[in-house]
GROMACS .gro file of C-alpha atoms in nm:
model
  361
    1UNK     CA    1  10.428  -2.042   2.757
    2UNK     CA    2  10.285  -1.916   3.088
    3UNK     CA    3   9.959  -1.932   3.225
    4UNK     CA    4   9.810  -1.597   3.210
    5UNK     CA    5   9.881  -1.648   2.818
    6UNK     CA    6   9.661  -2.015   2.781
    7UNK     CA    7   9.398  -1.824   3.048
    8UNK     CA    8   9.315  -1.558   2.827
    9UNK     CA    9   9.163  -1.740   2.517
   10UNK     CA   10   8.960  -1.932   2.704
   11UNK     CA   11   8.813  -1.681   2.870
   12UNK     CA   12   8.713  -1.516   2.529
   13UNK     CA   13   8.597  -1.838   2.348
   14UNK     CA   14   8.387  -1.930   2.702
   15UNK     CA   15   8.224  -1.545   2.636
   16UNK     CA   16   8.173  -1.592   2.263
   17UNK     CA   17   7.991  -1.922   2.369
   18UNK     CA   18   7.747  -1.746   2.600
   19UNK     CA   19   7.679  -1.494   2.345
   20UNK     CA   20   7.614  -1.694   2.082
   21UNK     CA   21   7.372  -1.938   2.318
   22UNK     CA   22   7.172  -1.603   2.411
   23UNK     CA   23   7.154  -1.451   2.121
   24UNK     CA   24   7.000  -1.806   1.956
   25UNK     CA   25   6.748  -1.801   2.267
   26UNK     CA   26   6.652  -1.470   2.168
   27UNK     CA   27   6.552  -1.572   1.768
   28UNK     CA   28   6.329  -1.876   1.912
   29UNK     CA   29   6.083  -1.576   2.035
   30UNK     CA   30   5.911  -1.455   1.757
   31UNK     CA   31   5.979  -1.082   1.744
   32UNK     CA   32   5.758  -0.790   1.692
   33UNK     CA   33   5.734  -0.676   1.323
   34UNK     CA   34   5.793  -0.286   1.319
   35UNK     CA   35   5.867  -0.238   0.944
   36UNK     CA   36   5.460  -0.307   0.855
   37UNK     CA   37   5.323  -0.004   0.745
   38UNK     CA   38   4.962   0.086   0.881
   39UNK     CA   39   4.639  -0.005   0.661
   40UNK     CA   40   4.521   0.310   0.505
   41UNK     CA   41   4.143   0.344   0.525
   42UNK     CA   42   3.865   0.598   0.505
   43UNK     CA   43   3.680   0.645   0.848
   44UNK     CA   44   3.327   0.889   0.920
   45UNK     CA   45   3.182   0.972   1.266
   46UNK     CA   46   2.950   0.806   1.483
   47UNK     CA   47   2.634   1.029   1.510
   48UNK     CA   48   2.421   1.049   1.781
   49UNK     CA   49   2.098   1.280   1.866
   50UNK     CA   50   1.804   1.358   1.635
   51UNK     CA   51   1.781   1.182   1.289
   52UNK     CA   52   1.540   1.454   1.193
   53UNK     CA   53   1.597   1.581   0.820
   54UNK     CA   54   1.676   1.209   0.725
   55UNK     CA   55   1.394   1.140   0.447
   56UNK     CA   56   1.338   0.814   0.341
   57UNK     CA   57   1.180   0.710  -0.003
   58UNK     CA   58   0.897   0.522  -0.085
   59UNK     CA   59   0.766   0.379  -0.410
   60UNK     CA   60   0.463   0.374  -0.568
   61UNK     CA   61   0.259   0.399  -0.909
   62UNK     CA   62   0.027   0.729  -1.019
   63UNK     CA   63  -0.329   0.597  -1.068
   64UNK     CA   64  -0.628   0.823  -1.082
   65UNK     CA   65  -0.793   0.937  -0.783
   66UNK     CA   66  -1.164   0.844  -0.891
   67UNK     CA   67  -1.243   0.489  -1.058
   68UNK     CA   68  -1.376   0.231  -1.061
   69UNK     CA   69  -1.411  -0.175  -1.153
   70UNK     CA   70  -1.782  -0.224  -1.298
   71UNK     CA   71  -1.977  -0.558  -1.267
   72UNK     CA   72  -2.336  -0.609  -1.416
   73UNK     CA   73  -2.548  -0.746  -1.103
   74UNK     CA   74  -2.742  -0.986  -1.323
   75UNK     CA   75  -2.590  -1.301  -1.551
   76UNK     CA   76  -2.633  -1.302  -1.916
   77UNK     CA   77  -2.440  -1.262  -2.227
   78UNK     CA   78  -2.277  -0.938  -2.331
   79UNK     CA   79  -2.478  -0.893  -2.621
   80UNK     CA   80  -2.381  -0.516  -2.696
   81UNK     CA   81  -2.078  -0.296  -2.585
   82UNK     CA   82  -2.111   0.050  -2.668
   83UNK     CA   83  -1.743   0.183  -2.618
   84UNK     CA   84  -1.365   0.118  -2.693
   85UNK     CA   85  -1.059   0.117  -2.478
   86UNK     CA   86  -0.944   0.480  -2.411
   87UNK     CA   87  -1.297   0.635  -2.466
   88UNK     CA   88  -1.420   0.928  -2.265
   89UNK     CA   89  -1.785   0.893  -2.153
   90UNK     CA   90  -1.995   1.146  -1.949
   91UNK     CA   91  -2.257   1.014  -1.671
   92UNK     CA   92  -2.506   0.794  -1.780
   93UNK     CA   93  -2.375   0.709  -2.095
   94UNK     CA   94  -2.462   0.342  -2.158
   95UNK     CA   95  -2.182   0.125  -2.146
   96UNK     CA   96  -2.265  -0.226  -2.258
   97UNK     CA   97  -2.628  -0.462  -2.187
   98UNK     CA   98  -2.639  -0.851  -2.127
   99UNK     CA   99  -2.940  -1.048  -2.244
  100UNK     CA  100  -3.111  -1.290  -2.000
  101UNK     CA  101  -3.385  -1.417  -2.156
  102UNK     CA  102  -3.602  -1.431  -1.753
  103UNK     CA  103  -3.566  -1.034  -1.718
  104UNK     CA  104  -3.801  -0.884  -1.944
  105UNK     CA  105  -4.079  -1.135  -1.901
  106UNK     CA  106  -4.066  -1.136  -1.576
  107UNK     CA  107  -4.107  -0.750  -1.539
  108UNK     CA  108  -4.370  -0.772  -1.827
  109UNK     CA  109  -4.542  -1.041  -1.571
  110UNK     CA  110  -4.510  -0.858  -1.284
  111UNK     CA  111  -4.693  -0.503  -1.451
  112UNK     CA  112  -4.985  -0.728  -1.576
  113UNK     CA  113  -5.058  -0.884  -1.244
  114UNK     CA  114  -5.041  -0.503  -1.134
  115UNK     CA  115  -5.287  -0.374  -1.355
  116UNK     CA  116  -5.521  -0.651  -1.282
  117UNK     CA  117  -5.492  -0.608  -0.914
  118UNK     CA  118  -5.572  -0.244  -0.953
  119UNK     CA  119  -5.897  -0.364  -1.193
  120UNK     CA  120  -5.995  -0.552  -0.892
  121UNK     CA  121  -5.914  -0.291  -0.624
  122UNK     CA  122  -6.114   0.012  -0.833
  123UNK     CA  123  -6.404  -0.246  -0.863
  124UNK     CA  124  -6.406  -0.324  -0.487
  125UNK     CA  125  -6.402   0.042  -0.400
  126UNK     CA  126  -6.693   0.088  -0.610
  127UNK     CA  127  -6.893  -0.173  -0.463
  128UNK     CA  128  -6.771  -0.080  -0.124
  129UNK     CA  129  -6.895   0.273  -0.224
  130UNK     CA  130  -7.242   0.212  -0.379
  131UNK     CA  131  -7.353  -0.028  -0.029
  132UNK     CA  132  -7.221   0.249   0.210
  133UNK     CA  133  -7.453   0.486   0.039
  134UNK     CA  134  -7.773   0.166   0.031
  135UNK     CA  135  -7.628   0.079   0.359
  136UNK     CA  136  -7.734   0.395   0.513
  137UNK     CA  137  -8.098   0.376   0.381
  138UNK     CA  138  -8.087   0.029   0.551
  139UNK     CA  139  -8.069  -0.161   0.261
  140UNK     CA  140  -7.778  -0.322   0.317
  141UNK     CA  141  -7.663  -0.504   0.643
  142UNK     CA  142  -7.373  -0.379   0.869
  143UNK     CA  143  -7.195  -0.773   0.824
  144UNK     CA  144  -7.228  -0.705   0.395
  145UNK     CA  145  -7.022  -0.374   0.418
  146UNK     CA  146  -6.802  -0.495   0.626
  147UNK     CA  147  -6.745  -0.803   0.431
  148UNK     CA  148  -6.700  -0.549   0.126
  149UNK     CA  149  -6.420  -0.291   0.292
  150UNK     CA  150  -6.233  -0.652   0.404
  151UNK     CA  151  -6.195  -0.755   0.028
  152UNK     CA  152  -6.130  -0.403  -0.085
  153UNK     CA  153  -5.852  -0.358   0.174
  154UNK     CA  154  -5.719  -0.677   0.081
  155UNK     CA  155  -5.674  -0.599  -0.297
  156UNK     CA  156  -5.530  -0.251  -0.191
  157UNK     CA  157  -5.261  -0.453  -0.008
  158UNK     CA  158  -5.242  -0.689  -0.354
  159UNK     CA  159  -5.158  -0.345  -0.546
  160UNK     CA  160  -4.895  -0.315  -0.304
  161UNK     CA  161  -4.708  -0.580  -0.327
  162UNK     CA  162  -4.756  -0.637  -0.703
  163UNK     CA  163  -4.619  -0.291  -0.719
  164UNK     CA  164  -4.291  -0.410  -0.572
  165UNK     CA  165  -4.267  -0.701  -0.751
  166UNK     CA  166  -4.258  -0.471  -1.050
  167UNK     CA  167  -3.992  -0.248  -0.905
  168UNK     CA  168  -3.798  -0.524  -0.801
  169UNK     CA  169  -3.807  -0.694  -1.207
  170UNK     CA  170  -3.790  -0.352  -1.314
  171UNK     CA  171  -3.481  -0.285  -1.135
  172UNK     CA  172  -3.344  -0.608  -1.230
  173UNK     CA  173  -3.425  -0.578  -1.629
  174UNK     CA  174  -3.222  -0.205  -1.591
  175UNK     CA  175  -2.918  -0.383  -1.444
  176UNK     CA  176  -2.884  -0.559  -1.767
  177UNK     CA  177  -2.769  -0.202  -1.885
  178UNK     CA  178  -2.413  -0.051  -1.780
  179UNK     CA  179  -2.399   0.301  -1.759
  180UNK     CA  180  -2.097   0.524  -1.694
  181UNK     CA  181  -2.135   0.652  -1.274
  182UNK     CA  182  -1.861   0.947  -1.336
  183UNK     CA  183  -1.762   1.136  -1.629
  184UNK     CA  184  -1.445   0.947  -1.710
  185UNK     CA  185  -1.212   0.736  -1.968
  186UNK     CA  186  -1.199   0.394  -2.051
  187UNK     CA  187  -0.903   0.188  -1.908
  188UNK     CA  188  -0.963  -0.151  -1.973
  189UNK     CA  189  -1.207  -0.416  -2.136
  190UNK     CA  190  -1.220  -0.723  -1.951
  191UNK     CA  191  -1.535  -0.901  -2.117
  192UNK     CA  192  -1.551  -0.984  -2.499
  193UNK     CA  193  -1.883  -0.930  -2.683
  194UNK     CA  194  -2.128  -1.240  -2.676
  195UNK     CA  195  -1.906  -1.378  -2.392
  196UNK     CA  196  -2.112  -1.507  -2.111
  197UNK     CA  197  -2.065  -1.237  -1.797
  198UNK     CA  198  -2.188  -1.405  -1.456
  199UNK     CA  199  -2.317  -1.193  -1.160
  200UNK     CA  200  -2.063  -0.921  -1.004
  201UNK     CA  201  -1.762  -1.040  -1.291
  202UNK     CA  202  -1.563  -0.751  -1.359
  203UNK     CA  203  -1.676  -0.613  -1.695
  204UNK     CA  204  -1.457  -0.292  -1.775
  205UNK     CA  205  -1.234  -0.013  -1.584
  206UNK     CA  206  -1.299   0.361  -1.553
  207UNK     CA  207  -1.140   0.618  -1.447
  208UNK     CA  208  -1.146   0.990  -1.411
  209UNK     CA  209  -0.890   1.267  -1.511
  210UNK     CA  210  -0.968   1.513  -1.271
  211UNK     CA  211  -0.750   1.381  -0.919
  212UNK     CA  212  -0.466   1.176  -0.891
  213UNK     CA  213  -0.314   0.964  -0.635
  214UNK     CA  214  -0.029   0.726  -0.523
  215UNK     CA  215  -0.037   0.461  -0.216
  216UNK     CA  216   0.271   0.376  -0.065
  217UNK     CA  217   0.364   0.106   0.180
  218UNK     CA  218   0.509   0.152   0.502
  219UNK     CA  219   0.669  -0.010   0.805
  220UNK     CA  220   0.445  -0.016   1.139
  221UNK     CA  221   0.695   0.231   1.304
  222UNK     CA  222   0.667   0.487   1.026
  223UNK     CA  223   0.269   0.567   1.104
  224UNK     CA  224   0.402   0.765   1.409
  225UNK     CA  225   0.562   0.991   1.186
  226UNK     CA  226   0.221   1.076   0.927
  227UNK     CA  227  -0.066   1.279   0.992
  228UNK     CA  228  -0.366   1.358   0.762
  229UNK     CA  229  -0.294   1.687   0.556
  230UNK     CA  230   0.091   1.627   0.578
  231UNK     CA  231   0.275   1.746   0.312
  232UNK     CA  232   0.511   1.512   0.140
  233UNK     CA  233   0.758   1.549  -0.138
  234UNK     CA  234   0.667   1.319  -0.468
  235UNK     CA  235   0.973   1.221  -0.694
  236UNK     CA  236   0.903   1.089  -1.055
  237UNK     CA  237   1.133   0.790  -1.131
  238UNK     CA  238   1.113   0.855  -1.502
  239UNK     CA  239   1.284   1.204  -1.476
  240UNK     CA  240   1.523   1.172  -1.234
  241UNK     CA  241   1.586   1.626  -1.295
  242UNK     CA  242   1.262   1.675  -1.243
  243UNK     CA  243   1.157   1.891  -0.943
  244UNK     CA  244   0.980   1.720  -0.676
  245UNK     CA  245   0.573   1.774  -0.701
  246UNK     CA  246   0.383   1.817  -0.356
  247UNK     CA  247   0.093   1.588  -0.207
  248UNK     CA  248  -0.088   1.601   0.056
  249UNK     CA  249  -0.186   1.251   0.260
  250UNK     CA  250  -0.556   1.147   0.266
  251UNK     CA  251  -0.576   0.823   0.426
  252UNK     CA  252  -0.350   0.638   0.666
  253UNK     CA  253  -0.387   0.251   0.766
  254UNK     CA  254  -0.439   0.111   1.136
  255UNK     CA  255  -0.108  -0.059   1.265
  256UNK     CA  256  -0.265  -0.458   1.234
  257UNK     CA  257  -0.154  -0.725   1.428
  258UNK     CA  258   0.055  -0.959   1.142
  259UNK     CA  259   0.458  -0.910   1.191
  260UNK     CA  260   0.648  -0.736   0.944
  261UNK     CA  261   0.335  -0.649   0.749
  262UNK     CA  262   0.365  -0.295   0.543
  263UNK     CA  263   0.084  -0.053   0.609
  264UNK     CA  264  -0.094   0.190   0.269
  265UNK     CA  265  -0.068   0.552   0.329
  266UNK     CA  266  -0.275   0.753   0.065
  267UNK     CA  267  -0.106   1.044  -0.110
  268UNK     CA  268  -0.315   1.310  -0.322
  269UNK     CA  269  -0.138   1.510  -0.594
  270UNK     CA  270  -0.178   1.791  -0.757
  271UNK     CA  271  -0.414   1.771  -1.094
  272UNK     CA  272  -0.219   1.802  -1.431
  273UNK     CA  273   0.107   1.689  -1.281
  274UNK     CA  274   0.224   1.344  -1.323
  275UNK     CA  275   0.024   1.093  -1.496
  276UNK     CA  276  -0.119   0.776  -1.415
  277UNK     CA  277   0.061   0.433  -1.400
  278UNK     CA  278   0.383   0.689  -1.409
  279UNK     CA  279   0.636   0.509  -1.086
  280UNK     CA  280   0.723   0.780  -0.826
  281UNK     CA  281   0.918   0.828  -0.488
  282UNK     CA  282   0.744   0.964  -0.200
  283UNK     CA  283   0.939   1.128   0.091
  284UNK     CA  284   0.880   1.054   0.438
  285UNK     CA  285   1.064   1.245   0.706
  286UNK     CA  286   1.066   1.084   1.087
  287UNK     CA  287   1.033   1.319   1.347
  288UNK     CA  288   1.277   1.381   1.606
  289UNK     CA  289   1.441   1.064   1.740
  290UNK     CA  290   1.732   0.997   1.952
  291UNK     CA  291   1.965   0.736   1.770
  292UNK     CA  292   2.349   0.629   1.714
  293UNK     CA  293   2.386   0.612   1.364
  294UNK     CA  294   2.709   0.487   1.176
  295UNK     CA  295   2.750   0.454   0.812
  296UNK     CA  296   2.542   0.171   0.616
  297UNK     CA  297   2.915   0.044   0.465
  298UNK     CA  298   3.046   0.044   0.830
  299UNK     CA  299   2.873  -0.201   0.916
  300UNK     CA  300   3.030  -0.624   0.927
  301UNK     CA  301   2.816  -0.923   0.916
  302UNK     CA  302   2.981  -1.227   1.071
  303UNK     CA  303   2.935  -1.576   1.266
  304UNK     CA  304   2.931  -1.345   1.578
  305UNK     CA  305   2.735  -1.093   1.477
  306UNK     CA  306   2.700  -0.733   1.315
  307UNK     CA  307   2.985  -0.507   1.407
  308UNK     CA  308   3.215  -0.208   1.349
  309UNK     CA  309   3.564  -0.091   1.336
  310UNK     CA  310   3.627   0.203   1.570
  311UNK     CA  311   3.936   0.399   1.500
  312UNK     CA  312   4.140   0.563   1.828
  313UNK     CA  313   4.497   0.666   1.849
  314UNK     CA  314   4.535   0.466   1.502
  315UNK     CA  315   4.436   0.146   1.617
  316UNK     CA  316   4.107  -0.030   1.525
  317UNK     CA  317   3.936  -0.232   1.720
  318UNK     CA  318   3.597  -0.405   1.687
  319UNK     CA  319   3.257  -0.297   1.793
  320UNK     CA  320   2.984  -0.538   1.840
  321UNK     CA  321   2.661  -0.332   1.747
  322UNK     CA  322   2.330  -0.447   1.695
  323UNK     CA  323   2.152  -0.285   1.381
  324UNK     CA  324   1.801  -0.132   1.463
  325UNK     CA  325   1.693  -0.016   1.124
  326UNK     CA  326   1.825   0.173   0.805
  327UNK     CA  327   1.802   0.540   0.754
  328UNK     CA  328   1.902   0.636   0.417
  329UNK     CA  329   2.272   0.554   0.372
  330UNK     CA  330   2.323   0.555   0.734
  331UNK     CA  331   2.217   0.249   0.992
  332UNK     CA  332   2.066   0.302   1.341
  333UNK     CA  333   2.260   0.082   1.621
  334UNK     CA  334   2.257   0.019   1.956
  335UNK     CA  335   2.630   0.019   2.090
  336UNK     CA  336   2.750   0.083   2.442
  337UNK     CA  337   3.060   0.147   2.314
  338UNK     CA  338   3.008   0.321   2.076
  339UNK     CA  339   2.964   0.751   2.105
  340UNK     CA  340   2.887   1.030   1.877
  341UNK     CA  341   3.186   1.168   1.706
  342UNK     CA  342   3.388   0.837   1.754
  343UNK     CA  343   3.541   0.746   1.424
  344UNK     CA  344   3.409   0.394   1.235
  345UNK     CA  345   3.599   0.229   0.943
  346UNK     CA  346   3.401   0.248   0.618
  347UNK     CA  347   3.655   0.159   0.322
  348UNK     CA  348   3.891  -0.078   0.366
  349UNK     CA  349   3.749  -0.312   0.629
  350UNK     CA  350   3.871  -0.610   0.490
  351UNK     CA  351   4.220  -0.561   0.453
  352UNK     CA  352   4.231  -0.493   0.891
  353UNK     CA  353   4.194  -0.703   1.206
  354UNK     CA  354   4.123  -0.631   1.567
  355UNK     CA  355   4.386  -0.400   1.706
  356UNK     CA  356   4.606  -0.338   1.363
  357UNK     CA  357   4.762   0.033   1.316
  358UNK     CA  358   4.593   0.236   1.094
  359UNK     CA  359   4.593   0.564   0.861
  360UNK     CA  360   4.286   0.755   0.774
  361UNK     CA  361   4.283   0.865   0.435
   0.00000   0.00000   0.00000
């Protein structure tokens, strides 16, 4: 055998070796997986601009416009109640009366010591009469007519204040007596008969058919965007079909100084629309804002914070944003990386990480 013969093999097993050794350096690395197929999810775009024409809803109940909660302003026992629940009554229609055994003596007192006052006061002014006339033929002295006009004045100033006292009792014995203020309908009774009513206790409800109205609660921020007069859309929750009816606002609350605290706004509605106690939706449209706005569902909570998935060249990657308030179905943010028209991740956030290939759907 020569030597160019034993050469060659070892030549090739030496190679083979070398081959082998790199190719088993080459498996230690962990290579890159290109058989995954990209996540397929559902993206929207970023907006950015005006939010104008976004309305948001507000609830509230229907209750009449006029009514009211009405107290007796004396103590007693209800000894009669002259209506039912659900009864109409007109103005001045008498309602219920208490019984306190102080009131009517005590006005009966007071208009005695009135007409005796005024027995003394007509006497007076007689005698003050008949020694002006004897006083001027000298008869009587200047120090006995005097004397005479002193006590008359005083009893006129007795009639006076005896004839407050008897308004006063009067006033009180006619508060034993509830009388309807408005023409209305009765909407509650809060006080059983012979049940013992104190001073300013609610006794009954009334209300009026003729106006309705709804009050709705607000954020601070959302008074900027109300004015008196302002026509708002009204949704009834019962009847979801229903065309929305049309108010009108009539009262709007001061911003106060308590965090987070939700502010009335007053709506009027039309008469003979919905009725009271009936839940409803009221509209409110912000004015012209500039906001970046992504999808409510877009949105992540997590240890670091609220974010996004922003999809470019089919590769998501993670937004931090920091959610200002809700619009609808959409969220105002505050991203600096974040643009109008950029494309966010809404459906299938869970099954993708930072940086992973995507397909929109």
């Amino acid at each position: 055998m020569s030597m160019n013969t034993i050469r060659h093999p070892v030549i090739f097993a030496v190679a083979a070796f070398a081959v082998l050794l790199v190719s088993g350096c080459k498996s230690s690395e962990p290579a890159p997986d290109r058989g995954v197929a990209p996540v397929t999810v559902r993206v929207a775009e970023v907006t950015g601009g005006q939010t104008e024409g976004v309305s948001l809803r507000f609830s509230g109940i229907v209750r009449p416009a006029q009514r009211a909660t009405l107290t007796f302003q004396v103590s007693g026992t209800l000894r009669e109640r002259a209506v039912e629940l659900g009864q109409t009554v007109k103005t001045g229609d008498l309602l219920a009366r208490v019984y306190n055994p102080a009131l009517e003596p005590a006005r009966d007192s007071a208009a005695a010591r009135l007409a005796e006052l005024k027995t003394q006061y007509d006497q007076a002014e007689r005698e003050w009469e008949r020694s002006r006339k004897l006083h001027e033929r000298g008869v009587v002295s200047e120090q006995a007519l005097e004397q005479l006009a002193s006590k008359r004045d005083s009893l006129r100033s007795s009639v006076a204040t005896a004839e407050a006292s008897l308004a006063e009792a009067s006033r009180l014995y006619r508060e034993s007596e509830l009388r309807a203020p408005f023409d209305g309908r009765v909407e509650a009774l809060l006080v059983e008969r012979d049940e013992f009513v104190a001073s300013g206790q609610p006794v009954m409800r009334l209300s009026s058919p003729e106006g309705r109205e709804v009050e709705v609660r607000v954020p601070a921020y959302m008074l900027n965007h109300v004015t008196l007069g302002q026509l708002l859309p009204v949704w009834s929750v019962q009847d979801r079909n229903r065309p929305p009816e049309t108010g009108s606002i009539v009262e709007i609350a001061q911003p106060g100084g308590v965090r987070g605290e939700l502010h009335p706004v007053l709506v009027s509605l039309p008469a003979d629309t919905l009725e009271p106690g009936e839940p409803v939706e009221v509209g409110i449209t912000p004015s012209e804002t500039v906001a970046t706005t992504v999808p409510l569902l877009s949105v992540m909570k997590s240890n670091g914070g609220a974010s996004v998935f922003r999809v470019s060249d089919g590769i998501a990657r993670r937004v931090p944003v920091t959610v200002q308030r809700i619009i609808g179905e959409r969220v105002v943010v505050d991203a600096a990386d974040l643009a109008a028209s950029d494309q966010v991740v809404f459906a299938g956030m869970t099954r993708i990480s930072d940086g992973d290939a995507v397909e929109i759907r």
